[in-house]
Coordinates of C-alpha atoms in Angstrom, one line a residue:
Chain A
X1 CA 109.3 93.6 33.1
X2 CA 105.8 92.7 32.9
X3 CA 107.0 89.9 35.2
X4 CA 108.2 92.3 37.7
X5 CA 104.6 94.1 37.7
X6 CA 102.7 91.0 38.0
X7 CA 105.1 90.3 41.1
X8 CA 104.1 93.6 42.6
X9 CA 100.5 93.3 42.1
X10 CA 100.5 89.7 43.7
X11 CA 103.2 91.1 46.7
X12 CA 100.8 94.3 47.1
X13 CA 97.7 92.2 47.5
X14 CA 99.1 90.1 50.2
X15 CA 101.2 92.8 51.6
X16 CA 98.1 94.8 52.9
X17 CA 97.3 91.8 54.7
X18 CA 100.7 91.9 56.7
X19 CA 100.5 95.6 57.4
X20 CA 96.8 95.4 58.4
X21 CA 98.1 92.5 61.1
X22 CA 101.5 94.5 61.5
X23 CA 99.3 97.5 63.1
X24 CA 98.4 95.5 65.3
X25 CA 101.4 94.3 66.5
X26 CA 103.0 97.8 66.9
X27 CA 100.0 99.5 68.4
X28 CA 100.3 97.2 71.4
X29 CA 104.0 97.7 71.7
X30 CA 103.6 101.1 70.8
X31 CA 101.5 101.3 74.4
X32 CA 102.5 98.8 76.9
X33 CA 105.9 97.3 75.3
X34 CA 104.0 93.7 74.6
X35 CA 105.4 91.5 72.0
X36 CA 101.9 90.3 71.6
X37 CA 102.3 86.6 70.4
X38 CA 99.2 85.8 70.3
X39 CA 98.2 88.4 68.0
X40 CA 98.8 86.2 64.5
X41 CA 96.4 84.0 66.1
X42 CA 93.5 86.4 66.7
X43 CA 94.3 86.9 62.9
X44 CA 93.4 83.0 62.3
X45 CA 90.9 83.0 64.5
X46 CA 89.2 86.0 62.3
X47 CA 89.4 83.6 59.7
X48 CA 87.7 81.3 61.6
X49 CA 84.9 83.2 62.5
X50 CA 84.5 84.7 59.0
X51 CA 84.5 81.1 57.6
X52 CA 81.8 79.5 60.2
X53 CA 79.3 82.6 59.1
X54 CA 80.1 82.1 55.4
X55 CA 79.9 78.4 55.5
X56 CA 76.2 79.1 57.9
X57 CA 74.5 81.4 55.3
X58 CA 75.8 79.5 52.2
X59 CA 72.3 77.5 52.9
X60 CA 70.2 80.7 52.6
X61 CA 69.4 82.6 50.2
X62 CA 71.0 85.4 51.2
X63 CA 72.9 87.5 48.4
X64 CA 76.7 86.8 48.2
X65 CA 77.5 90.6 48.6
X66 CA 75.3 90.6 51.8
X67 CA 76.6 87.4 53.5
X68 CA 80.4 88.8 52.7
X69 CA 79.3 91.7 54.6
X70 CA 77.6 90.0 57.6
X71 CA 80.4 87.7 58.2
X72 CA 83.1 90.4 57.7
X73 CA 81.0 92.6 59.9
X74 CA 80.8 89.5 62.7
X75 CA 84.1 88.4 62.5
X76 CA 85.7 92.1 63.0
X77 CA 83.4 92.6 65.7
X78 CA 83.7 89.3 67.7
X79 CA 87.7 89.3 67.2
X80 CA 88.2 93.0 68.6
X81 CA 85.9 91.7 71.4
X82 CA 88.4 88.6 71.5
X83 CA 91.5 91.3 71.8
X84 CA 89.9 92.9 74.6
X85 CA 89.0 90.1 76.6
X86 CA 92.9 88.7 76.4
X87 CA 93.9 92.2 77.6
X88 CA 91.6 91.8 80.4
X89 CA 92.0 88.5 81.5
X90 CA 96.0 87.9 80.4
X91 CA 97.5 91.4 80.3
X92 CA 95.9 93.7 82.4
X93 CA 96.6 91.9 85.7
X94 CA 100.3 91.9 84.6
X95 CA 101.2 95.4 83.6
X96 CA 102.7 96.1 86.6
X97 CA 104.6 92.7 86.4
X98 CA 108.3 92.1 85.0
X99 CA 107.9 92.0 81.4
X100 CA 109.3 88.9 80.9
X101 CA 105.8 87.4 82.3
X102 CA 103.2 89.1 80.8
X103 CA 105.9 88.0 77.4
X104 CA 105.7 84.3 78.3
X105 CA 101.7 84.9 78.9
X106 CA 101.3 85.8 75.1
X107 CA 103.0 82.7 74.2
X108 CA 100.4 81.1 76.3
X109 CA 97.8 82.7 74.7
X110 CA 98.8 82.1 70.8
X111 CA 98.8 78.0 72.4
X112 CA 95.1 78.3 74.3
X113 CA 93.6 80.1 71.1
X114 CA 95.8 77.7 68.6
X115 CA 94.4 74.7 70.1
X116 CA 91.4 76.0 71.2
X117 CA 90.1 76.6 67.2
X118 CA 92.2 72.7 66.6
X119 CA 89.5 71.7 69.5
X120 CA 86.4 72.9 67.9
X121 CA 87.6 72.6 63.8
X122 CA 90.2 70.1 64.3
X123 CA 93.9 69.6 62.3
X124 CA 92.6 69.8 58.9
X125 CA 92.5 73.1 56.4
X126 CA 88.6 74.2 56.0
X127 CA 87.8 75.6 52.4
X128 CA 86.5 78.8 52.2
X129 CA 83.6 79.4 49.6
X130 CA 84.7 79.9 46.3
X131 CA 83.3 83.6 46.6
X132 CA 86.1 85.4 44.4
X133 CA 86.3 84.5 40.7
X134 CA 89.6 85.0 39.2
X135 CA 87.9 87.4 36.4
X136 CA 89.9 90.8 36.6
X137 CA 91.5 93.1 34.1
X138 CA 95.0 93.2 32.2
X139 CA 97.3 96.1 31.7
X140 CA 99.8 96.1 29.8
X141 CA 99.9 92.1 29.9
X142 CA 99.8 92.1 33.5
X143 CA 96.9 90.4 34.7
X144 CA 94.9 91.9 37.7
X145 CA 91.7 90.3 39.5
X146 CA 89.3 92.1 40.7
X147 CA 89.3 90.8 44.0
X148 CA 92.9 91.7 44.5
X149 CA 91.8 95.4 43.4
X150 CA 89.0 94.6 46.3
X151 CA 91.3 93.3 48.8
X152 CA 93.9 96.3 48.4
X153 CA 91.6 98.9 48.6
X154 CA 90.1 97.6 51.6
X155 CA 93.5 97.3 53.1
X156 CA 94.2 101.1 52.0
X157 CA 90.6 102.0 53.4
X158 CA 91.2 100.6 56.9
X159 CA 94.4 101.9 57.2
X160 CA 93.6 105.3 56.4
X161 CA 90.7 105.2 59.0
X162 CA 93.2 104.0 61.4
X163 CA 95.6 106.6 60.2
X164 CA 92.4 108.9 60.9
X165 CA 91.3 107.7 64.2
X166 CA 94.9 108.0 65.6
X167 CA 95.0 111.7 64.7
X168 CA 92.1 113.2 64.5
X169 CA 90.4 111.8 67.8
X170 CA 90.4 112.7 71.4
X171 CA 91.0 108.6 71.7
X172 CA 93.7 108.1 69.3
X173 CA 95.3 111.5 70.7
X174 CA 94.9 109.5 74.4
X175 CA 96.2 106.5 72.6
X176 CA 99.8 108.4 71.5
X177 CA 100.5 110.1 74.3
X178 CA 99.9 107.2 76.6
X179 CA 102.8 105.7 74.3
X180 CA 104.4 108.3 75.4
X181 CA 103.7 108.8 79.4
X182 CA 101.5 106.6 81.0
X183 CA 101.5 108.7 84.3
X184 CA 101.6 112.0 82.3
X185 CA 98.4 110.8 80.8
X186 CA 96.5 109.5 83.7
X187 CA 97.1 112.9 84.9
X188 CA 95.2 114.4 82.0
X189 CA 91.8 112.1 83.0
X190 CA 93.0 109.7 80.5
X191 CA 91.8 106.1 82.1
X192 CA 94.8 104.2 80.9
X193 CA 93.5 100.8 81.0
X194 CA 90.2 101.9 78.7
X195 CA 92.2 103.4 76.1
X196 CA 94.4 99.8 76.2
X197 CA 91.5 98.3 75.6
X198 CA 90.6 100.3 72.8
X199 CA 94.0 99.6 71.2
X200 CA 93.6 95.7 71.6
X201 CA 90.1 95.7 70.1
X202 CA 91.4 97.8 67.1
X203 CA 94.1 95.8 66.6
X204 CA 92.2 92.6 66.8
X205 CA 89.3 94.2 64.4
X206 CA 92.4 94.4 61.7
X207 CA 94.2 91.6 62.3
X208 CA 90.7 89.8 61.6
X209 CA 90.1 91.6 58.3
X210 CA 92.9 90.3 57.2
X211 CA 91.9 87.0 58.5
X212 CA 89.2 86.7 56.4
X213 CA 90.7 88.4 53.3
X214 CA 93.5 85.9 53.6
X215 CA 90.8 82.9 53.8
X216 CA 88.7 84.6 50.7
X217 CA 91.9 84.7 48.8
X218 CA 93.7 81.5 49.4
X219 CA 90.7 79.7 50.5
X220 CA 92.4 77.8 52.7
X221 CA 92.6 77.7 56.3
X222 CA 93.9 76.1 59.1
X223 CA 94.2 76.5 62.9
X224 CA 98.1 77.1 62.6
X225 CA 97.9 80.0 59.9
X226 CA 98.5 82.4 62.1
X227 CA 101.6 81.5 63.2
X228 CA 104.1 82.0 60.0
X229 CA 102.0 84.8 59.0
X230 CA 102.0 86.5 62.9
X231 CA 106.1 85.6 62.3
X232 CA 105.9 87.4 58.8
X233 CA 103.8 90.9 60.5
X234 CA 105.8 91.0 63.4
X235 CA 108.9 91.0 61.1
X236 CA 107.2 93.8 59.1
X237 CA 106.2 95.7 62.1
X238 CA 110.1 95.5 63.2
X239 CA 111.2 96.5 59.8
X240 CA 109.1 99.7 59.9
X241 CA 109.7 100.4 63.3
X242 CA 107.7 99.2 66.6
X243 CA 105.3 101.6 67.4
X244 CA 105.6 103.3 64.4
X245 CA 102.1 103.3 62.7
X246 CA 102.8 104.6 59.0
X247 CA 106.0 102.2 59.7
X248 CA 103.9 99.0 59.9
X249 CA 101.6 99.8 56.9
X250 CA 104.8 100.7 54.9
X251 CA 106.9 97.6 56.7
X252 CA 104.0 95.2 55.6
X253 CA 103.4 96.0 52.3
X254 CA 107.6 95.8 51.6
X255 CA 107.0 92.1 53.1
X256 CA 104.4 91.6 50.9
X257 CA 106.4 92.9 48.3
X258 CA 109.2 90.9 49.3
X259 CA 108.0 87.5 49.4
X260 CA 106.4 87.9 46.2
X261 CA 109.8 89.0 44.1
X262 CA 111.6 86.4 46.4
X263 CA 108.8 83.5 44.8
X264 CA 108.7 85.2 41.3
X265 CA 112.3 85.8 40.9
X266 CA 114.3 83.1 43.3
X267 CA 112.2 80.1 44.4
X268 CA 108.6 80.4 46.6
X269 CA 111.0 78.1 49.1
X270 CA 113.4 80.4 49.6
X271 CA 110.9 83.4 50.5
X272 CA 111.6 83.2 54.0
X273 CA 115.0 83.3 54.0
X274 CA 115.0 86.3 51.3
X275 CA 112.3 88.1 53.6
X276 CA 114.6 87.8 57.2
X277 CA 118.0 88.5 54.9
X278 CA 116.1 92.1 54.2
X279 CA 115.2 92.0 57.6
X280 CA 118.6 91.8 59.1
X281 CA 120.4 94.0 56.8
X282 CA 118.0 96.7 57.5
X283 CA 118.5 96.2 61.3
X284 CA 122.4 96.1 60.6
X285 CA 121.7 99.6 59.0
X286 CA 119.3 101.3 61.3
X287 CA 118.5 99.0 64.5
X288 CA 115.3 101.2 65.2
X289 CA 113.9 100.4 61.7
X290 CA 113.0 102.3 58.2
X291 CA 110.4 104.7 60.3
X292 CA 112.1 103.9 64.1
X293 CA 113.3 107.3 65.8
X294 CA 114.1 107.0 69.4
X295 CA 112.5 104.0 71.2
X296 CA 110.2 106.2 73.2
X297 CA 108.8 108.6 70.7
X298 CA 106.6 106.5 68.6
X299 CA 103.3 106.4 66.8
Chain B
X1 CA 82.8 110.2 81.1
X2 CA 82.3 113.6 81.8
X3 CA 83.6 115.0 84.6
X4 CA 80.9 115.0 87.5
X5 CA 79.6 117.5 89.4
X6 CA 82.1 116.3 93.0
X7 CA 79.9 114.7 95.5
X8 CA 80.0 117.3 98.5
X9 CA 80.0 115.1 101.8
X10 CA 79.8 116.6 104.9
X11 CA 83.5 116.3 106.0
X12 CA 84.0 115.3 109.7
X13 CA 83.1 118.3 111.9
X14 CA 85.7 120.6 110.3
X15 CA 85.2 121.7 107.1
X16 CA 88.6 123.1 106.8
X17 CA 89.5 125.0 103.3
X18 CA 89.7 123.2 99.4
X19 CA 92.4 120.7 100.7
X20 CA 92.7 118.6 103.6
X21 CA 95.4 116.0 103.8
X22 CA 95.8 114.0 107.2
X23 CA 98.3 111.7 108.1
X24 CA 99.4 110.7 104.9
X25 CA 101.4 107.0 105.3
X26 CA 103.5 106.2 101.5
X27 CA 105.3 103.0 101.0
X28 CA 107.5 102.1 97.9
X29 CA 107.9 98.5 98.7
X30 CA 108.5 97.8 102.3
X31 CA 110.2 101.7 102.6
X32 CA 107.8 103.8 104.4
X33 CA 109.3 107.5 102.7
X34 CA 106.1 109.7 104.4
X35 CA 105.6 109.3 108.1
X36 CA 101.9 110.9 108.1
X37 CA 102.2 114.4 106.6
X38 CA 99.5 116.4 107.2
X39 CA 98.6 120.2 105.3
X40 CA 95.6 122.1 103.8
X41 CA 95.6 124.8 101.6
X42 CA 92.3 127.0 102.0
X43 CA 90.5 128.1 98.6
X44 CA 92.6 131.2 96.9
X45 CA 95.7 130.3 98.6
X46 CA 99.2 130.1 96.8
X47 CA 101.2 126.9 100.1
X48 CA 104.8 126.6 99.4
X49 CA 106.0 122.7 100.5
X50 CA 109.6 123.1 100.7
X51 CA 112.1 120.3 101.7
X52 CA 115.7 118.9 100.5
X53 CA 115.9 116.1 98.2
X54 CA 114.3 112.9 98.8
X55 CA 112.6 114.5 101.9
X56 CA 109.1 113.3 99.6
X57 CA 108.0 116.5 98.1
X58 CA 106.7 114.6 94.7
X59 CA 105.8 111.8 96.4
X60 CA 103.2 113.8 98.5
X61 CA 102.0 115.3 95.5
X62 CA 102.0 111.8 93.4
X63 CA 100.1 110.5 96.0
X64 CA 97.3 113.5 95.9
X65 CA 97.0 112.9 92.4
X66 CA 96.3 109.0 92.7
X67 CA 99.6 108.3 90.9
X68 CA 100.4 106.8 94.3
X69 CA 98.7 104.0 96.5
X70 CA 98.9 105.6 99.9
X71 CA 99.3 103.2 103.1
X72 CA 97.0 105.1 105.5
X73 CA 95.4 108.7 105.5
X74 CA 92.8 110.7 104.2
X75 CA 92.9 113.4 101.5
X76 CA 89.8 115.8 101.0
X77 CA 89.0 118.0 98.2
X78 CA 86.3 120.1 98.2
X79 CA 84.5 118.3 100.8
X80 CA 84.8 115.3 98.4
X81 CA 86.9 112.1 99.5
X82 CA 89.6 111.8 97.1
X83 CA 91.6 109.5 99.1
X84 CA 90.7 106.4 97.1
X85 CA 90.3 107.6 93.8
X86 CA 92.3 106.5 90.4
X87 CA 94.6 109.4 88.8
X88 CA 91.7 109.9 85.8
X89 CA 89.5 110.6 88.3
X90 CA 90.7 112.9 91.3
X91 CA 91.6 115.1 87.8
X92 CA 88.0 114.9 87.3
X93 CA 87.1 116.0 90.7
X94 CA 89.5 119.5 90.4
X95 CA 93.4 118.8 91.0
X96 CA 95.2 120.2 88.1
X97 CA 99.0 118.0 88.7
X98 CA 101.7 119.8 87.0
X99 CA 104.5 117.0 87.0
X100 CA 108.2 117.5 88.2
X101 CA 109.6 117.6 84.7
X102 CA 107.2 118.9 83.0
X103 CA 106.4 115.7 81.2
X104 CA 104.8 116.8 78.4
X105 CA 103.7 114.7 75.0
X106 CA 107.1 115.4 73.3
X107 CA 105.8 114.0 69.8
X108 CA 102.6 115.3 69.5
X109 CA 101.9 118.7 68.7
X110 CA 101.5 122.0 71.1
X111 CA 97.7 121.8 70.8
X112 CA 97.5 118.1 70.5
X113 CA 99.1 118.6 74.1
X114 CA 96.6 121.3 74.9
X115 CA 93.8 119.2 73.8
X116 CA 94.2 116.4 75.8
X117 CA 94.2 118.6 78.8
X118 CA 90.7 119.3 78.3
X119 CA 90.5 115.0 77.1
X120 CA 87.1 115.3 80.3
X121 CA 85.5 117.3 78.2
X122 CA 86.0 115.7 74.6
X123 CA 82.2 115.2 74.1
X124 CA 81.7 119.4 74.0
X125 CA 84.3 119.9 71.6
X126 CA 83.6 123.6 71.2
X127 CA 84.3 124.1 74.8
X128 CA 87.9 122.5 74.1
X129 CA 88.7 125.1 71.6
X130 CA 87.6 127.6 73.4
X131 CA 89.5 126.4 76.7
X132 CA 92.3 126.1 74.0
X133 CA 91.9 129.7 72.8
X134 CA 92.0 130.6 76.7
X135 CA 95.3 129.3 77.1
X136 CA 96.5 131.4 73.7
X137 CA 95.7 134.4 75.8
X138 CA 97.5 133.7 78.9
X139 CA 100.9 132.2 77.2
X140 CA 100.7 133.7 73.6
X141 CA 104.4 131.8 72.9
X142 CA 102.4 128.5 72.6
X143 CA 100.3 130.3 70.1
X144 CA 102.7 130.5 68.0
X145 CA 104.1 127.2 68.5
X146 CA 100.5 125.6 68.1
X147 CA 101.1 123.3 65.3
X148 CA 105.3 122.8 66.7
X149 CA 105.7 119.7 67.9
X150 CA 106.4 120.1 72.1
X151 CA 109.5 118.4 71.9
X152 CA 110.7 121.2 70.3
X153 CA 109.9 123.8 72.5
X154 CA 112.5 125.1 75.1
X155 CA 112.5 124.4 78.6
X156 CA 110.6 127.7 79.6
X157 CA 107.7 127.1 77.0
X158 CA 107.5 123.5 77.7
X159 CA 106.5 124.7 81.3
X160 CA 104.0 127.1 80.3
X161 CA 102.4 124.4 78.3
X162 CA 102.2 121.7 80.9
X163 CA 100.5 124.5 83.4
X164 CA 98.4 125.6 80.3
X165 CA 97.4 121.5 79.7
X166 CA 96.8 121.6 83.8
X167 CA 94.7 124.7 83.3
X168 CA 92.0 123.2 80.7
X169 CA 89.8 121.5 82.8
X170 CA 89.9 124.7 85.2
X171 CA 90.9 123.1 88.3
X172 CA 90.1 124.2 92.0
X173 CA 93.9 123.1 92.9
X174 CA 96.8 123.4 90.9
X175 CA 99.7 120.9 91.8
X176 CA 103.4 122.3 90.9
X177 CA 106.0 120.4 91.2
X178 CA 109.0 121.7 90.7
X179 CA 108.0 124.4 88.1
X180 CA 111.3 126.5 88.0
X181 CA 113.7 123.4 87.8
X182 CA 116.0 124.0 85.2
X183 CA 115.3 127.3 84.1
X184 CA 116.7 130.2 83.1
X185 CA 116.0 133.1 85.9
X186 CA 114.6 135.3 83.9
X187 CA 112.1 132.7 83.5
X188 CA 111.8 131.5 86.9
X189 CA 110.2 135.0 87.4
X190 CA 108.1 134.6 84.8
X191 CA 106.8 130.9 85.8
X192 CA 106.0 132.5 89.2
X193 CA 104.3 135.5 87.6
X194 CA 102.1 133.2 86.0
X195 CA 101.4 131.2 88.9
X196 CA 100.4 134.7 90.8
X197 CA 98.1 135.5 87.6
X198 CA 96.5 131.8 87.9
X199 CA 95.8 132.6 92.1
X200 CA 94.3 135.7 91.2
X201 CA 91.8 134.4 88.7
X202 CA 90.5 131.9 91.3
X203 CA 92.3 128.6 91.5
X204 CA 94.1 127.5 94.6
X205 CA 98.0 126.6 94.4
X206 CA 100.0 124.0 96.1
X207 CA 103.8 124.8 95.2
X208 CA 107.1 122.3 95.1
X209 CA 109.9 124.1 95.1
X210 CA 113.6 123.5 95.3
X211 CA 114.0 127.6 94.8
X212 CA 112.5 128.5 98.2
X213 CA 113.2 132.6 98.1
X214 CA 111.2 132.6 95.0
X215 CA 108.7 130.0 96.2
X216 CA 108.3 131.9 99.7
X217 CA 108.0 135.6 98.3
X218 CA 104.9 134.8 96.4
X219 CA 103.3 132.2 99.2
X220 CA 100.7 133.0 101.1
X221 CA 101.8 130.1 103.8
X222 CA 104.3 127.0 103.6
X223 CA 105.1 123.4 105.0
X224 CA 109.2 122.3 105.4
X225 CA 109.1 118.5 104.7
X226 CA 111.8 117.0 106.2
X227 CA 112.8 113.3 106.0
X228 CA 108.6 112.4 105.1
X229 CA 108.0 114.6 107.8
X230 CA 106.0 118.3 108.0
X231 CA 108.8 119.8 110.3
X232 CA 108.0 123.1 110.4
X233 CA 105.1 125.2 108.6
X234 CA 103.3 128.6 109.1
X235 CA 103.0 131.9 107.4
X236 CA 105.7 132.0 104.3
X237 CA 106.4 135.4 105.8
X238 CA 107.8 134.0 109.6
X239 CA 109.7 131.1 107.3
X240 CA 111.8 133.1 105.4
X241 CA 112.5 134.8 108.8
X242 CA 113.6 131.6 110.7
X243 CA 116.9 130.7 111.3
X244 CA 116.3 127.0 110.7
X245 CA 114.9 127.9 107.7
X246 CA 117.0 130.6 106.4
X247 CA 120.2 128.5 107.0
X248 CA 118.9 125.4 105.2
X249 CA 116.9 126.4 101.8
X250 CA 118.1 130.2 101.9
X251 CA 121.4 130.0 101.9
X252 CA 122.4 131.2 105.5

């Protein structure tokens, strides 16, 4: 049992991570029915950014707290810029397109940035500062770090302020009932293409908090992380439900939670397997996910 | 963005009532479906636009709204050139669009639905409640149905609150299309009550209407579109008296 709880904590921790990126990925279907594919690379290249500010004001002698904050601060910033500038260059001028093209365009996307960050920091994996120490706390015999305490509450936080800016805001109204009715909504004053926008930069401000939490808490990184872990939110955004907000929080922190009992209990090879085995039974059982209702009422 | 104060420019030499449409051209593809329709409707007036299925009632109104790229034309409101503008914005400049089918948010709540209708004014958010608080008054069923969510409403109230979401930003011109489609006629002379109510408190109505009695009793004038052509218009009074007319929307 005290197995099972060390599991959780580890499959919580990491979970938060896939729902934070999982938002992401089902706010943008939620409003223009984009599979984006190159979201789990904004996500690395969060990680990226995070890392070059880190590794910039390790020479000064700025307090560890403070340069956390400043690179966080950066990297959120400079990655929901990043979203909105592959909107507006990659997306935008294909709304009106089939959707298989603006599809194949994503794919082209996750390859530009992919490469693009193999360019500039090349194949290798790039350590992250040793900035979290393993000290922590034990209940009952099962061991908890601070930093995963950190790390989860930060998850929670965001999320609730999305959860919060979705509701309780004239933008986030805009935002669901252009998920809705795009043409209803124009109609209302809403300028579509601005609250898209909006969406991609929010989605890209997530996906690179979990960028750099993912970097602070392996320490590892590399130019392909975002790939398997894009794979692992998207299936967690599918699990709750596209377009389903609470669904993606709740989809990614059952991933998390899956891939952790899958190491604990079966083998850390088989994760996978385990994770797309829930996956597919749940779509057996309910094709529109845990949270899914009709495809066109969402969020 | 808030919504603007419309520039007035001096319109041609005419300066001919709140709405001015000339020789409106709409293609869908290569298919030209309007042929240069041409109406007004002059400020305090309810206009009828009558016409058959497919003849390009919506359409017409789609394209006033922006929803539609028009071809060639010119559409005036106010004195302000509208012609060109994106949907967000000719709602900014006083055309209220009530959309065939109602279209309203389904999952978000009554006065989530209500709210957005004032979304121009979302930096004077006391004005929104109060433009919220407005609409309580006119249709008191959505009142009570404030926290529902719209989907759940029935057809009738689902109407009210698409006019009531029209109605926030206090439009010169109110759009309608099709506002008595599916309804139960009891309501139908409700809906038209209200759109009486709504003339008589200042705001200019352009009507689509498959129910042309009803449209034509409470009309001050109408247009017959025919084919994505104006075939016949005048006072709603000498339509419902012509033969053409009364044999094609009035039953004989």
């Amino acid at each position: 049992m005290q197995a099972f709880f060390q599991f959780t904590v580890e499959g919580l921790t990491i979970g938060g991570f896939y729902a934070l990126v999982a938002l992401g990925y089902t706010m943008v279907y939620g409003i223009i029915r984009l599979i984006n594919f190159a979201h789990g690379d904004v996500f690395m290249v969060g990680a990226f950014i995070g890392w070059t500010v880190l590794v910039t004001l390790a020479g000064t002698h700025l307090p560890i707290v403070l340069a956390l904050f400043v690179a966080l601060a950066t990297s959120l910033f400079f990655s929901g810029a990043l979203g909105v500038v592959i909107d507006r260059v990659a997306y935008q001028p294909l709304l009106a397109a089939p959707r298989l093209s603006i599809l194949i365009t994503a794919l082209g996307v996750s390859l530009a940035l992919e490469n693009g960050v193999l360019l500039i920091y090349g194949p290798g994996f790039l350590t992250y500062p040793h900035l979290l120490g393993t000290a922590g706390f034990t209940i009952g015999g099962v061991q908890i770090s601070y930093a995963q305490t950190t790390m989860f509450v930060i998850s929670l936080a965001l999320m609730f302020a999305l959860y919060l800016f979705v509701h309780r805001t004239f933008i986030g109204t805009a935002m669901r009932a252009l998920a809705v009715d795009q043409d209803a909504a124009r109609l209302m004053g809403i300028d579509v293409e601005r609250i898209i926008q909006i969406t991609f930069f929010v989605g890209s401000f997530l996906a690179a908090a979990a960028g750099m939490m993912e970097g602070l808490y392996y320490t590892q990184i590399n130019f392909y992380m975002g790939f398997l872990l894009g794979l692992r939110a998207f299936t967690a955004a599918v699990l709750g439900g596209i377009g389903n907000i609470p669904g993606a929080m709740a989809g990614g922190l059952l991933i998390g939670l899956l891939e952790s009992y899958g190491a604990g209990y079966i083998s850390s090879r088989w994760t996978d397997v385990f994770v797309f085995l829930v996956l597919i039974g749940v779509l057996v059982v309910k094709p529109t996910g845990l949270f899914g209702e009709r495809v066109v009422e969402r969020m | 963005m808030k919504p603007q104060a419309p520039k007035r420019q001096p319109y041609g030499t005419l300066e001919l009532g709140l709405l001015n449409v000339q020789d409106l051209h709409v293609a869908y593809g290569k298919v030209e479906v309007l042929h240069g329709v041409s109406l007004e409707v002059a400020e305090g007036e309810i206009v009828a636009l009558l016409g058959s299925n497919g003849a390009g009632k919506t359409t017409t109104l789609r394209t006033l709204s922006g929803l539609v790229r028009l071809r060639q034309g010119r559409i005036v409101l106010g004195g302000e050139d509208i012609t060109r503008l994106p949907a967000h914005k000719v709602v900014a400049s006083g055309l209220g669009h009530v959309p065939e089918g109602r279209r309203i948010f389904g999952p978000l709540s009554v006065e989530e639905n209500l709210r957005l209708g004032g979304y121009l004014l979302r930096h004077d958010l006391a004005e929104v409640e109060k433009r919220v608080h407005a609409s309580y008054a006119l249709f008191p069923r959505l009142a009570e149905r404030r926290h529902q969510l719209a989907g759940t409403l029935s057809g009738g109230e689902q109407q009210m609150l698409a006019i009531a979401r029209a109605l926030m930003l206090e439009p010169r011109l109110l759009v309608l299309d099709e506002p008595s489609m599916g309804l139960a006629p009891k309501l139908v002379f409700a809906i038209f009550a209200i759109i009486q109510q709504i003339r008589a408190k200042g705001t200019s109505v352009l009507l689509v209407e498959q129910n042309a009695r009803q449209a034509l009793r409470i009309a001050d004038r109408a247009y017959v579109l025919e084919s994505g052509r104006i075939a016949l218009s005048g006072p709603a009074s000498a339509l419902a008296a012509d033969p053409r007319v009364r044999a094609a929307y009035l039953g004989g």
